[in-house]
Amino acid sequence: MYVNTRIIFLAVFLSLWTAWAHAGPKIQTWTTPNGSRVYYVPTEGLPLVDVRVVFDAGSARDGAQYGLATLTSGLLDTGAGEWNADAIAQRLEGVGARLSTGVSRDSAWLSLRTLTDTKLLDTALSTAREILAKPTFSETDFEREKKNLLLALKQREESPGDLAGIAFFQALYGDHPYAHPKDGDIATVDKLTRDDLRKFYQRYYVANNALVVIVGEVDKTQAESIADRLLSDLPKGEVPPNLPTVSQPQSAQTLRKTFPSEQTHIYSGLPSVRVADPDYFPLYVGNHILGGSGLVSRISEEVREKRGLSYSAYSYFYPFRVEGPFMLGLQTRNDQADQALQVLLDTLREFIAHGPTAKELEASKKNIIGGFALRLDSNQKLAEQVAAIASYGLPLDYLDTFIGKVEAVTAHDIQRAFQSRINPDRLQTILVGAGQSREK
Amino acid sequence: MALQRSFGLFILAAPLALHAAPPKISEFTLNNGLKVLVQEDHRAPVAVSQVWYKVGASYEHDGITGVSHMLEHMMFKGTKKHPPGEFSRIISANGGSENAFTGQDYTAYFQTLEQSRLPVSFELEADRMRNLRLLPDEFTKEQQVVLEERRMRTEDEPHAKLDEHFDALAYSNSPYKNPVIGWPDDVSHLTVDDLSAWYRQWYAPNNATLVVVGDVDPENVRKLAQKYFGPLKPSTLPAPKPRGEVEQLGIRRITVKLPAKLPFLTMGYKTPVLKGAAEAWEPYALEVLAGVLDGGSSARLESRLVRGQQIAASIGAGYDLNSRLPALFSVRGTPAQGKSVEDLEKAILAEIRQLQDQPAAADELERVKAQVLASKVYERDSIFYQAMQLGMTETVGLGWKTVGEYVDKINSVTPEQVQKVAKKYLVEDRLSIGHLDPLPIPEGQTAPEDRAPQGGQHVR
């Protein structure tokens, strides 16, 4: 039990853009007989392997049935083939394997970590294969998981931070599939049926819509066998259509929701950057200076270090398949919410107007480049990076060229990219809290 | 749903040769008393460096709770040599990541860096070990930051708030009754003098352990440690008072009423830990017992109470055998829809009774052991986690060798021993129970801003 005190937001963000090494590892790729793309990197030193199967089956594919992708993913390991949830868990845990499933807005995945000893690996793989290919979606499991999801959605309403996050995405995305929370709403989840889940599964959990990442102490032949075994029972199916593009909000909007908390949670931002965006590097390096580098960022300096207004204050770009959000955030005592918001927005405006100083740019590049080796220093981190490259179709030499691209960024590039992408007169701002101030 | 328990044949055989060489750990102590532990891991050109101080919230007395944590924040606020904020800027410019954390039994600082930058970290850590400057202006601002941290982590988090009230009830006089971050009134009335006295009392090389894990050569680390930390003067350290918890004389209950959406149940039994255990095997048996209840989705709580009887929406058991003082074996959960905390409490007590009445099945224990063995391999994927384990065991007074003994000790636990500790410790007179009783949250009004917020004017 400890209080982890200083920088909490560093680890939270999609690390696609913050995680490369001097010369990246060589990623080998091929396509399985039934159409799934495989990305493989061999590692040495520990007898383990991380396997990830990723589908374009995130909550952006929910349609009007918000929560469908989440509930489908949640049911996968509760019953498959001949096995119920107990049998599946006993098989996996008996060999020390760890399996999980999950969704984001863009993807659904199954992750498996297992030892590489043949017998253990075989048991883990045959279990994962059944989960992917023959989930049962039994009535009992469905009803139970749905009830538990409904409870979790209810619990969400006791968190001002969660409520602010939900309102933020709604404000940015309107009727786009990114707008609703990835776990859905009580009203929409309540209406879901087993049949809905089966249909979603059959449509999206197909070989052509899957990719496999394998990172660990296995050779190429073993990796080929792992991929084939995991996916050979899936039908080929079809790739889903592209997501619609996102339109920019026409004017600024500020929404306040009262909530009986001691702090007000604030988010402000815009839809901004796609994966593989041509302006990505200026935006990434620029944001590192503005609010992406923890305590040494401008926002943290202005909000926390100079004024003591918040424990954590930051800005980030989340690159999604189509325009993901640029987001500024903090949380502060209710009676100083307006002051803190003003400092946050002033800091952004100043940065957009004048760009970074030469010294700031140099310091940030030093951090990104000097910290290079840290970003791929475990099997786990490497697997995450390869999964990101794979899911977003980035070039295979992305790791090798990353440093060069960071080095090439100029202060002018940053200023131009921010000026063209972030119009502060169109920011969508959410404040939740401030309802019944218990201060004073 | 009937519980199936017939998959023993897949179980990982314990003595399996895991072809990962055991970690190589070097230990040495400088003349000023600083202990240094180095573990080589050459998979990536990276090293983590952690400085662990033998001080934390459980060393504090009434009126100054939170002082260890507050001091941790101020450790980033400058020395004679480096002005406020420069520590973080230097580490950042060297490509490093850094942080710090405070617990009941320790305060620790760390940097992760490309291995050749290790001297940068040593120079800065050695400097702030003895030369911190506590500036009143910086302190005033940082105190506000810590109060914000408390609001974020505790005041507006129903479960955290329940935990705080629960610990204050479960312990009579053990310092574990106080929150690490401190009670609000104490935190807002801490002074620079309080921090200064705390710093002088505890921050010294002979009260610290330096742990380095990564792509390093132990001999080189020894030279660097000698160069940067060697010149620091040791202190005369007070021995911490024992502060042994008085015997509990009956079940304790608390209800915490808070604006929240769902009820929540937390239960804790007073149990021994490795440090100071009368019977050395007992904490390991309790660890295995925690695994039988909560070692994954196949374990009893998830299998029987979430899936089988559907009494819990979520549930977990926890036990930390590495704390410095006796602590709680805890079980916590959210009742399923249509069930109450009382239903859940009864179901948990029935599970505990079963553990007392009959030994756990052989395959259940084998699954727990298989997971422990696999986890040992997975842990090696993180240099940070490996350093954490060495630093923590050393700092609470167990010694880092405890980490290496863990798998063997767990493997030697028998079903009868699990039953014995259940009978001896999971009993009513050691039990405290907390209920979170949700009060309605007033329906929030969402309103568009009626002022022009984007004009750039200052609101004062």
GROMACS .gro file of N, CA, C and O in nm, chain A residues 247-349:
model
  412
  247SER      N    1  -1.576   1.577  -3.804
  247SER     CA    2  -1.577   1.720  -3.837
  247SER      C    3  -1.542   1.802  -3.713
  247SER      O    4  -1.574   1.764  -3.600
  248GLN      N    5  -1.475   1.913  -3.736
  248GLN     CA    6  -1.435   2.000  -3.627
  248GLN      C    7  -1.557   2.076  -3.573
  248GLN      O    8  -1.645   2.114  -3.650
  249PRO      N    9  -1.563   2.097  -3.443
  249PRO     CA   10  -1.671   2.179  -3.389
  249PRO      C   11  -1.661   2.321  -3.445
  249PRO      O   12  -1.550   2.370  -3.469
  250GLN      N   13  -1.775   2.384  -3.465
  250GLN     CA   14  -1.774   2.517  -3.529
  250GLN      C   15  -1.744   2.630  -3.431
  250GLN      O   16  -1.697   2.736  -3.472
  251SER      N   17  -1.771   2.607  -3.302
  251SER     CA   18  -1.743   2.714  -3.207
  251SER      C   19  -1.708   2.654  -3.072
  251SER      O   20  -1.732   2.535  -3.047
  252ALA      N   21  -1.652   2.738  -2.989
  252ALA     CA   22  -1.617   2.692  -2.855
  252ALA      C   23  -1.742   2.664  -2.774
  252ALA      O   24  -1.847   2.725  -2.796
  253GLN      N   25  -1.730   2.573  -2.680
  253GLN     CA   26  -1.842   2.541  -2.593
  253GLN      C   27  -1.786   2.505  -2.456
  253GLN      O   28  -1.685   2.436  -2.448
  254THR      N   29  -1.851   2.554  -2.352
  254THR     CA   30  -1.811   2.515  -2.217
  254THR      C   31  -1.932   2.461  -2.145
  254THR      O   32  -2.035   2.527  -2.138
  255LEU      N   33  -1.922   2.338  -2.094
  255LEU     CA   34  -2.032   2.277  -2.021
  255LEU      C   35  -1.993   2.255  -1.876
  255LEU      O   36  -1.882   2.210  -1.849
  256ARG      N   37  -2.085   2.290  -1.787
  256ARG     CA   38  -2.061   2.267  -1.645
  256ARG      C   39  -2.165   2.172  -1.591
  256ARG      O   40  -2.284   2.192  -1.611
  257LYS      N   41  -2.118   2.068  -1.523
  257LYS     CA   42  -2.210   1.974  -1.459
  257LYS      C   43  -2.183   1.977  -1.310
  257LYS      O   44  -2.068   1.963  -1.267
  258THR      N   45  -2.290   1.999  -1.234
  258THR     CA   46  -2.269   2.005  -1.088
  258THR      C   47  -2.256   1.864  -1.033
  258THR      O   48  -2.321   1.770  -1.077
  259PHE      N   49  -2.169   1.850  -0.937
  259PHE     CA   50  -2.145   1.721  -0.873
  259PHE      C   51  -2.094   1.748  -0.732
  259PHE      O   52  -2.010   1.836  -0.713
  260PRO      N   53  -2.141   1.670  -0.632
  260PRO     CA   54  -2.103   1.702  -0.494
  260PRO      C   55  -1.963   1.651  -0.456
  260PRO      O   56  -1.947   1.576  -0.362
  261SER      N   57  -1.862   1.691  -0.533
  261SER     CA   58  -1.725   1.649  -0.501
  261SER      C   59  -1.646   1.769  -0.451
  261SER      O   60  -1.687   1.883  -0.468
  262GLU      N   61  -1.532   1.742  -0.389
  262GLU     CA   62  -1.449   1.852  -0.339
  262GLU      C   63  -1.368   1.917  -0.451
  262GLU      O   64  -1.326   2.030  -0.442
  263GLN      N   65  -1.342   1.836  -0.556
  263GLN     CA   66  -1.267   1.891  -0.668
  263GLN      C   67  -1.356   1.903  -0.792
  263GLN      O   68  -1.452   1.828  -0.809
  264THR      N   69  -1.315   1.995  -0.879
  264THR     CA   70  -1.375   2.003  -1.011
  264THR      C   71  -1.278   1.940  -1.110
  264THR      O   72  -1.158   1.970  -1.107
  265HIS      N   73  -1.329   1.850  -1.194
  265HIS     CA   74  -1.246   1.789  -1.297
  265HIS      C   75  -1.269   1.862  -1.429
  265HIS      O   76  -1.382   1.884  -1.469
  266ILE      N   77  -1.159   1.899  -1.492
  266ILE     CA   78  -1.168   1.981  -1.612
  266ILE      C   79  -1.100   1.912  -1.730
  266ILE      O   80  -0.987   1.864  -1.717
  267TYR      N   81  -1.170   1.904  -1.842
  267TYR     CA   82  -1.109   1.860  -1.968
  267TYR      C   83  -1.140   1.964  -2.074
  267TYR      O   84  -1.249   2.020  -2.077
  268SER      N   85  -1.043   1.986  -2.162
  268SER     CA   86  -1.067   2.077  -2.273
  268SER      C   87  -0.991   2.024  -2.395
  268SER      O   88  -0.881   1.972  -2.380
  269GLY      N   89  -1.050   2.034  -2.513
  269GLY     CA   90  -0.978   1.984  -2.629
  269GLY      C   91  -1.059   1.986  -2.756
  269GLY      O   92  -1.166   2.047  -2.764
  270LEU      N   93  -1.004   1.914  -2.855
  270LEU     CA   94  -1.061   1.910  -2.990
  270LEU      C   95  -1.026   1.776  -3.054
  270LEU      O   96  -0.926   1.716  -3.019
  271PRO      N   97  -1.105   1.733  -3.155
  271PRO     CA   98  -1.057   1.620  -3.235
  271PRO      C   99  -0.933   1.667  -3.312
  271PRO      O  100  -0.931   1.781  -3.360
  272SER      N  101  -0.830   1.585  -3.324
  272SER     CA  102  -0.710   1.640  -3.384
  272SER      C  103  -0.631   1.545  -3.472
  272SER      O  104  -0.619   1.566  -3.592
  273VAL      N  105  -0.577   1.437  -3.417
  273VAL     CA  106  -0.471   1.370  -3.491
  273VAL      C  107  -0.503   1.224  -3.518
  273VAL      O  108  -0.555   1.152  -3.434
  274ARG      N  109  -0.474   1.185  -3.643
  274ARG     CA  110  -0.489   1.045  -3.683
  274ARG      C  111  -0.356   0.975  -3.668
  274ARG      O  112  -0.251   1.038  -3.674
  275VAL      N  113  -0.364   0.844  -3.659
  275VAL     CA  114  -0.243   0.765  -3.667
  275VAL      C  115  -0.178   0.791  -3.802
  275VAL      O  116  -0.247   0.809  -3.901
  276ALA      N  117  -0.045   0.795  -3.806
  276ALA     CA  118   0.029   0.818  -3.929
  276ALA      C  119  -0.001   0.956  -3.990
  276ALA      O  120   0.011   0.975  -4.110
  277ASP      N  121  -0.040   1.048  -3.907
  277ASP     CA  122  -0.064   1.185  -3.951
  277ASP      C  123   0.069   1.249  -3.994
  277ASP      O  124   0.168   1.235  -3.925
  278PRO      N  125   0.069   1.320  -4.108
  278PRO     CA  126   0.197   1.380  -4.153
  278PRO      C  127   0.254   1.482  -4.054
  278PRO      O  128   0.374   1.503  -4.050
  279ASP      N  129   0.166   1.543  -3.974
  279ASP     CA  130   0.214   1.641  -3.875
  279ASP      C  131   0.245   1.576  -3.741
  279ASP      O  132   0.264   1.643  -3.641
  280TYR      N  133   0.242   1.445  -3.740
  280TYR     CA  134   0.253   1.380  -3.610
  280TYR      C  135   0.375   1.421  -3.530
  280TYR      O  136   0.365   1.456  -3.411
  281PHE      N  137   0.493   1.422  -3.592
  281PHE     CA  138   0.615   1.447  -3.513
  281PHE      C  139   0.622   1.587  -3.454
  281PHE      O  140   0.653   1.602  -3.336
  282PRO      N  141   0.592   1.691  -3.534
  282PRO     CA  142   0.587   1.825  -3.471
  282PRO      C  143   0.486   1.832  -3.357
  282PRO      O  144   0.513   1.894  -3.254
  283LEU      N  145   0.372   1.765  -3.375
  283LEU     CA  146   0.270   1.770  -3.268
  283LEU      C  147   0.317   1.693  -3.145
  283LEU      O  148   0.299   1.737  -3.031
  284TYR      N  149   0.380   1.579  -3.167
  284TYR     CA  150   0.426   1.499  -3.054
  284TYR      C  151   0.536   1.572  -2.975
  284TYR      O  152   0.528   1.585  -2.853
  285VAL      N  153   0.636   1.620  -3.046
  285VAL     CA  154   0.746   1.688  -2.977
  285VAL      C  155   0.694   1.817  -2.912
  285VAL      O  156   0.729   1.849  -2.798
  286GLY      N  157   0.608   1.888  -2.983
  286GLY     CA  158   0.552   2.011  -2.928
  286GLY      C  159   0.473   1.984  -2.801
  286GLY      O  160   0.487   2.054  -2.700
  287ASN      N  161   0.393   1.880  -2.804
  287ASN     CA  162   0.312   1.851  -2.686
  287ASN      C  163   0.396   1.801  -2.569
  287ASN      O  164   0.362   1.821  -2.453
  288HIS      N  165   0.506   1.737  -2.601
  288HIS     CA  166   0.599   1.694  -2.496
  288HIS      C  167   0.642   1.818  -2.416
  288HIS      O  168   0.648   1.815  -2.293
  289ILE      N  169   0.666   1.926  -2.488
  289ILE     CA  170   0.705   2.052  -2.422
  289ILE      C  171   0.586   2.114  -2.349
  289ILE      O  172   0.595   2.156  -2.234
  290LEU      N  173   0.472   2.116  -2.417
  290LEU     CA  174   0.355   2.183  -2.362
  290LEU      C  175   0.299   2.113  -2.238
  290LEU      O  176   0.279   2.177  -2.134
  291GLY      N  177   0.272   1.982  -2.249
  291GLY     CA  178   0.205   1.919  -2.135
  291GLY      C  179   0.224   1.768  -2.127
  291GLY      O  180   0.156   1.702  -2.050
  292GLY      N  181   0.318   1.716  -2.206
  292GLY     CA  182   0.330   1.571  -2.216
  292GLY      C  183   0.449   1.510  -2.146
  292GLY      O  184   0.473   1.391  -2.154
  293SER      N  185   0.526   1.593  -2.074
  293SER     CA  186   0.649   1.540  -2.016
  293SER      C  187   0.647   1.546  -1.864
  293SER      O  188   0.750   1.564  -1.800
  294GLY      N  189   0.529   1.531  -1.807
  294GLY     CA  190   0.521   1.526  -1.661
  294GLY      C  191   0.556   1.659  -1.597
  294GLY      O  192   0.518   1.765  -1.647
  295LEU      N  193   0.632   1.653  -1.489
  295LEU     CA  194   0.654   1.772  -1.407
  295LEU      C  195   0.734   1.881  -1.475
  295LEU      O  196   0.734   1.995  -1.430
  296VAL      N  197   0.807   1.848  -1.581
  296VAL     CA  198   0.887   1.952  -1.643
  296VAL      C  199   0.814   2.019  -1.760
  296VAL      O  200   0.868   2.107  -1.825
  297SER      N  201   0.691   1.980  -1.787
  297SER     CA  202   0.618   2.043  -1.898
  297SER      C  203   0.572   2.183  -1.857
  297SER      O  204   0.563   2.216  -1.739
  298ARG      N  205   0.541   2.265  -1.958
  298ARG     CA  206   0.495   2.402  -1.931
  298ARG      C  207   0.368   2.405  -1.847
  298ARG      O  208   0.355   2.485  -1.755
  299ILE      N  209   0.273   2.319  -1.884
  299ILE     CA  210   0.146   2.319  -1.812
  299ILE      C  211   0.166   2.282  -1.666
  299ILE      O  212   0.113   2.346  -1.575
  300SER      N  213   0.245   2.179  -1.640
  300SER     CA  214   0.270   2.139  -1.503
  300SER      C  215   0.342   2.251  -1.428
  300SER      O  216   0.313   2.279  -1.311
  301GLU      N  217   0.436   2.314  -1.495
  301GLU     CA  218   0.511   2.424  -1.434
  301GLU      C  219   0.415   2.538  -1.394
  301GLU      O  220   0.420   2.587  -1.282
  302GLU      N  221   0.326   2.576  -1.486
  302GLU     CA  222   0.237   2.689  -1.460
  302GLU      C  223   0.129   2.655  -1.356
  302GLU      O  224   0.101   2.733  -1.266
  303VAL      N  225   0.069   2.537  -1.372
  303VAL     CA  226  -0.046   2.502  -1.287
  303VAL      C  227  -0.001   2.450  -1.151
  303VAL      O  228  -0.051   2.493  -1.047
  304ARG      N  229   0.093   2.359  -1.151
  304ARG     CA  230   0.131   2.292  -1.027
  304ARG      C  231   0.251   2.359  -0.958
  304ARG      O  232   0.242   2.399  -0.843
  305GLU      N  233   0.362   2.368  -1.030
  305GLU     CA  234   0.485   2.413  -0.964
  305GLU      C  235   0.478   2.560  -0.923
  305GLU      O  236   0.517   2.595  -0.814
  306LYS      N  237   0.424   2.645  -1.010
  306LYS     CA  238   0.421   2.788  -0.976
  306LYS      C  239   0.306   2.824  -0.885
  306LYS      O  240   0.314   2.916  -0.804
  307ARG      N  241   0.190   2.755  -0.901
  307ARG     CA  242   0.070   2.802  -0.831
  307ARG      C  243   0.008   2.699  -0.736
  307ARG      O  244  -0.085   2.733  -0.663
  308GLY      N  245   0.056   2.577  -0.738
  308GLY     CA  246   0.001   2.475  -0.647
  308GLY      C  247  -0.147   2.447  -0.668
  308GLY      O  248  -0.218   2.413  -0.575
  309LEU      N  249  -0.195   2.461  -0.794
  309LEU     CA  250  -0.339   2.451  -0.819
  309LEU      C  251  -0.389   2.309  -0.840
  309LEU      O  252  -0.509   2.284  -0.828
  310SER      N  253  -0.301   2.216  -0.874
  310SER     CA  254  -0.349   2.082  -0.906
  310SER      C  255  -0.239   1.980  -0.883
  310SER      O  256  -0.121   2.012  -0.891
  311TYR      N  257  -0.280   1.858  -0.855
  311TYR     CA  258  -0.181   1.752  -0.841
  311TYR      C  259  -0.133   1.707  -0.979
  311TYR      O  260  -0.016   1.679  -0.999
  312SER      N  261  -0.224   1.698  -1.074
  312SER     CA  262  -0.179   1.660  -1.207
  312SER      C  263  -0.246   1.748  -1.312
  312SER      O  264  -0.367   1.767  -1.311
  313ALA      N  265  -0.165   1.803  -1.400
  313ALA     CA  266  -0.214   1.888  -1.509
  313ALA      C  267  -0.131   1.854  -1.631
  313ALA      O  268  -0.009   1.842  -1.622
  314TYR      N  269  -0.194   1.839  -1.746
  314TYR     CA  270  -0.126   1.778  -1.860
  314TYR      C  271  -0.197   1.809  -1.990
  314TYR      O  272  -0.310   1.860  -1.991
  315SER      N  273  -0.134   1.777  -2.101
  315SER     CA  274  -0.202   1.775  -2.231
  315SER      C  275  -0.150   1.656  -2.311
  315SER      O  276  -0.033   1.617  -2.296
  316TYR      N  277  -0.237   1.597  -2.393
  316TYR     CA  278  -0.196   1.483  -2.476
  316TYR      C  279  -0.268   1.480  -2.608
  316TYR      O  280  -0.383   1.526  -2.618
  317PHE      N  281  -0.202   1.424  -2.708
  317PHE     CA  282  -0.269   1.382  -2.830
  317PHE      C  283  -0.291   1.232  -2.821
  317PHE      O  284  -0.197   1.158  -2.790
  318TYR      N  285  -0.413   1.188  -2.848
  318TYR     CA  286  -0.436   1.044  -2.858
  318TYR      C  287  -0.458   1.013  -3.006
  318TYR      O  288  -0.565   1.041  -3.058
  319PRO      N  289  -0.362   0.958  -3.073
  319PRO     CA  290  -0.387   0.924  -3.214
  319PRO      C  291  -0.479   0.804  -3.224
  319PRO      O  292  -0.454   0.700  -3.166
  320PHE      N  293  -0.590   0.822  -3.295
  320PHE     CA  294  -0.685   0.714  -3.321
  320PHE      C  295  -0.683   0.684  -3.471
  320PHE      O  296  -0.619   0.753  -3.548
  321ARG      N  297  -0.761   0.583  -3.510
  321ARG     CA  298  -0.772   0.548  -3.652
  321ARG      C  299  -0.818   0.668  -3.736
  321ARG      O  300  -0.763   0.695  -3.843
  322VAL      N  301  -0.921   0.737  -3.692
  322VAL     CA  302  -0.951   0.871  -3.746
  322VAL      C  303  -0.931   0.969  -3.632
  322VAL      O  304  -0.894   0.927  -3.522
  323GLU      N  305  -0.955   1.098  -3.657
  323GLU     CA  306  -0.909   1.203  -3.566
  323GLU      C  307  -0.935   1.175  -3.417
  323GLU      O  308  -1.048   1.183  -3.369
  324GLY      N  309  -0.829   1.146  -3.346
  324GLY     CA  310  -0.838   1.125  -3.202
  324GLY      C  311  -0.827   1.258  -3.130
  324GLY      O  312  -0.791   1.360  -3.188
  325PRO      N  313  -0.858   1.259  -3.000
  325PRO     CA  314  -0.864   1.388  -2.930
  325PRO      C  315  -0.728   1.446  -2.892
  325PRO      O  316  -0.634   1.373  -2.864
  326PHE      N  317  -0.722   1.577  -2.893
  326PHE     CA  318  -0.620   1.652  -2.821
  326PHE      C  319  -0.689   1.692  -2.691
  326PHE      O  320  -0.801   1.742  -2.694
  327MET      N  321  -0.623   1.667  -2.580
  327MET     CA  322  -0.692   1.687  -2.452
  327MET      C  323  -0.603   1.752  -2.349
  327MET      O  324  -0.490   1.710  -2.326
  328LEU      N  325  -0.654   1.858  -2.286
  328LEU     CA  326  -0.588   1.920  -2.172
  328LEU      C  327  -0.670   1.883  -2.049
  328LEU      O  328  -0.791   1.873  -2.058
  329GLY      N  329  -0.603   1.863  -1.937
  329GLY     CA  330  -0.682   1.826  -1.820
  329GLY      C  331  -0.616   1.862  -1.688
  329GLY      O  332  -0.494   1.878  -1.679
  330LEU      N  333  -0.698   1.878  -1.587
  330LEU     CA  334  -0.652   1.894  -1.449
  330LEU      C  335  -0.770   1.871  -1.356
  330LEU      O  336  -0.884   1.858  -1.400
  331GLN      N  337  -0.742   1.866  -1.227
  331GLN     CA  338  -0.849   1.862  -1.127
  331GLN      C  339  -0.806   1.949  -1.010
  331GLN      O  340  -0.688   1.950  -0.972
  332THR      N  341  -0.900   2.026  -0.957
  332THR     CA  342  -0.863   2.124  -0.856
  332THR      C  343  -0.979   2.154  -0.761
  332THR      O  344  -1.095   2.124  -0.793
  333ARG      N  345  -0.946   2.211  -0.646
  333ARG     CA  346  -1.047   2.251  -0.548
  333ARG      C  347  -1.155   2.335  -0.617
  333ARG      O  348  -1.122   2.423  -0.698
  334ASN      N  349  -1.281   2.310  -0.581
  334ASN     CA  350  -1.392   2.375  -0.654
  334ASN      C  351  -1.378   2.526  -0.667
  334ASN      O  352  -1.400   2.581  -0.774
  335ASP      N  353  -1.338   2.593  -0.558
  335ASP     CA  354  -1.341   2.740  -0.562
  335ASP      C  355  -1.230   2.800  -0.648
  335ASP      O  356  -1.230   2.921  -0.671
  336GLN      N  357  -1.136   2.717  -0.694
  336GLN     CA  358  -1.033   2.775  -0.781
  336GLN      C  359  -1.038   2.716  -0.922
  336GLN      O  360  -0.942   2.728  -0.999
  337ALA      N  361  -1.151   2.652  -0.956
  337ALA     CA  362  -1.161   2.587  -1.087
  337ALA      C  363  -1.146   2.687  -1.202
  337ALA      O  364  -1.075   2.661  -1.299
  338ASP      N  365  -1.210   2.802  -1.190
  338ASP     CA  366  -1.202   2.900  -1.299
  338ASP      C  367  -1.061   2.953  -1.318
  338ASP      O  368  -1.013   2.969  -1.429
  339GLN      N  369  -0.996   2.977  -1.205
  339GLN     CA  370  -0.858   3.026  -1.212
  339GLN      C  371  -0.768   2.923  -1.279
  339GLN      O  372  -0.688   2.955  -1.368
  340ALA      N  373  -0.782   2.795  -1.239
  340ALA     CA  374  -0.696   2.691  -1.295
  340ALA      C  375  -0.723   2.672  -1.444
  340ALA      O  376  -0.629   2.658  -1.523
  341LEU      N  377  -0.850   2.677  -1.484
  341LEU     CA  378  -0.884   2.664  -1.625
  341LEU      C  379  -0.821   2.778  -1.704
  341LEU      O  380  -0.767   2.759  -1.813
  342GLN      N  381  -0.827   2.898  -1.647
  342GLN     CA  382  -0.770   3.012  -1.716
  342GLN      C  383  -0.618   2.994  -1.737
  342GLN      O  384  -0.566   3.021  -1.844
  343VAL      N  385  -0.550   2.947  -1.634
  343VAL     CA  386  -0.405   2.924  -1.646
  343VAL      C  387  -0.378   2.820  -1.755
  343VAL      O  388  -0.288   2.836  -1.840
  344LEU      N  389  -0.458   2.715  -1.756
  344LEU     CA  390  -0.441   2.609  -1.854
  344LEU      C  391  -0.457   2.663  -1.996
  344LEU      O  392  -0.373   2.639  -2.084
  345LEU      N  393  -0.563   2.740  -2.018
  345LEU     CA  394  -0.591   2.791  -2.152
  345LEU      C  395  -0.493   2.900  -2.193
  345LEU      O  396  -0.452   2.906  -2.310
  346ASP      N  397  -0.454   2.983  -2.097
  346ASP     CA  398  -0.353   3.085  -2.128
  346ASP      C  399  -0.222   3.019  -2.171
  346ASP      O  400  -0.154   3.067  -2.263
  347THR      N  401  -0.187   2.910  -2.103
  347THR     CA  402  -0.062   2.842  -2.136
  347THR      C  403  -0.069   2.784  -2.277
  347THR      O  404   0.027   2.794  -2.355
  348LEU      N  405  -0.185   2.729  -2.312
  348LEU     CA  406  -0.202   2.677  -2.447
  348LEU      C  407  -0.194   2.789  -2.551
  348LEU      O  408  -0.123   2.779  -2.651
  349ARG      N  409  -0.267   2.898  -2.526
  349ARG     CA  410  -0.269   3.009  -2.623
  349ARG      C  411  -0.129   3.067  -2.645
  349ARG      O  412  -0.088   3.093  -2.758
   0.00000   0.00000   0.00000
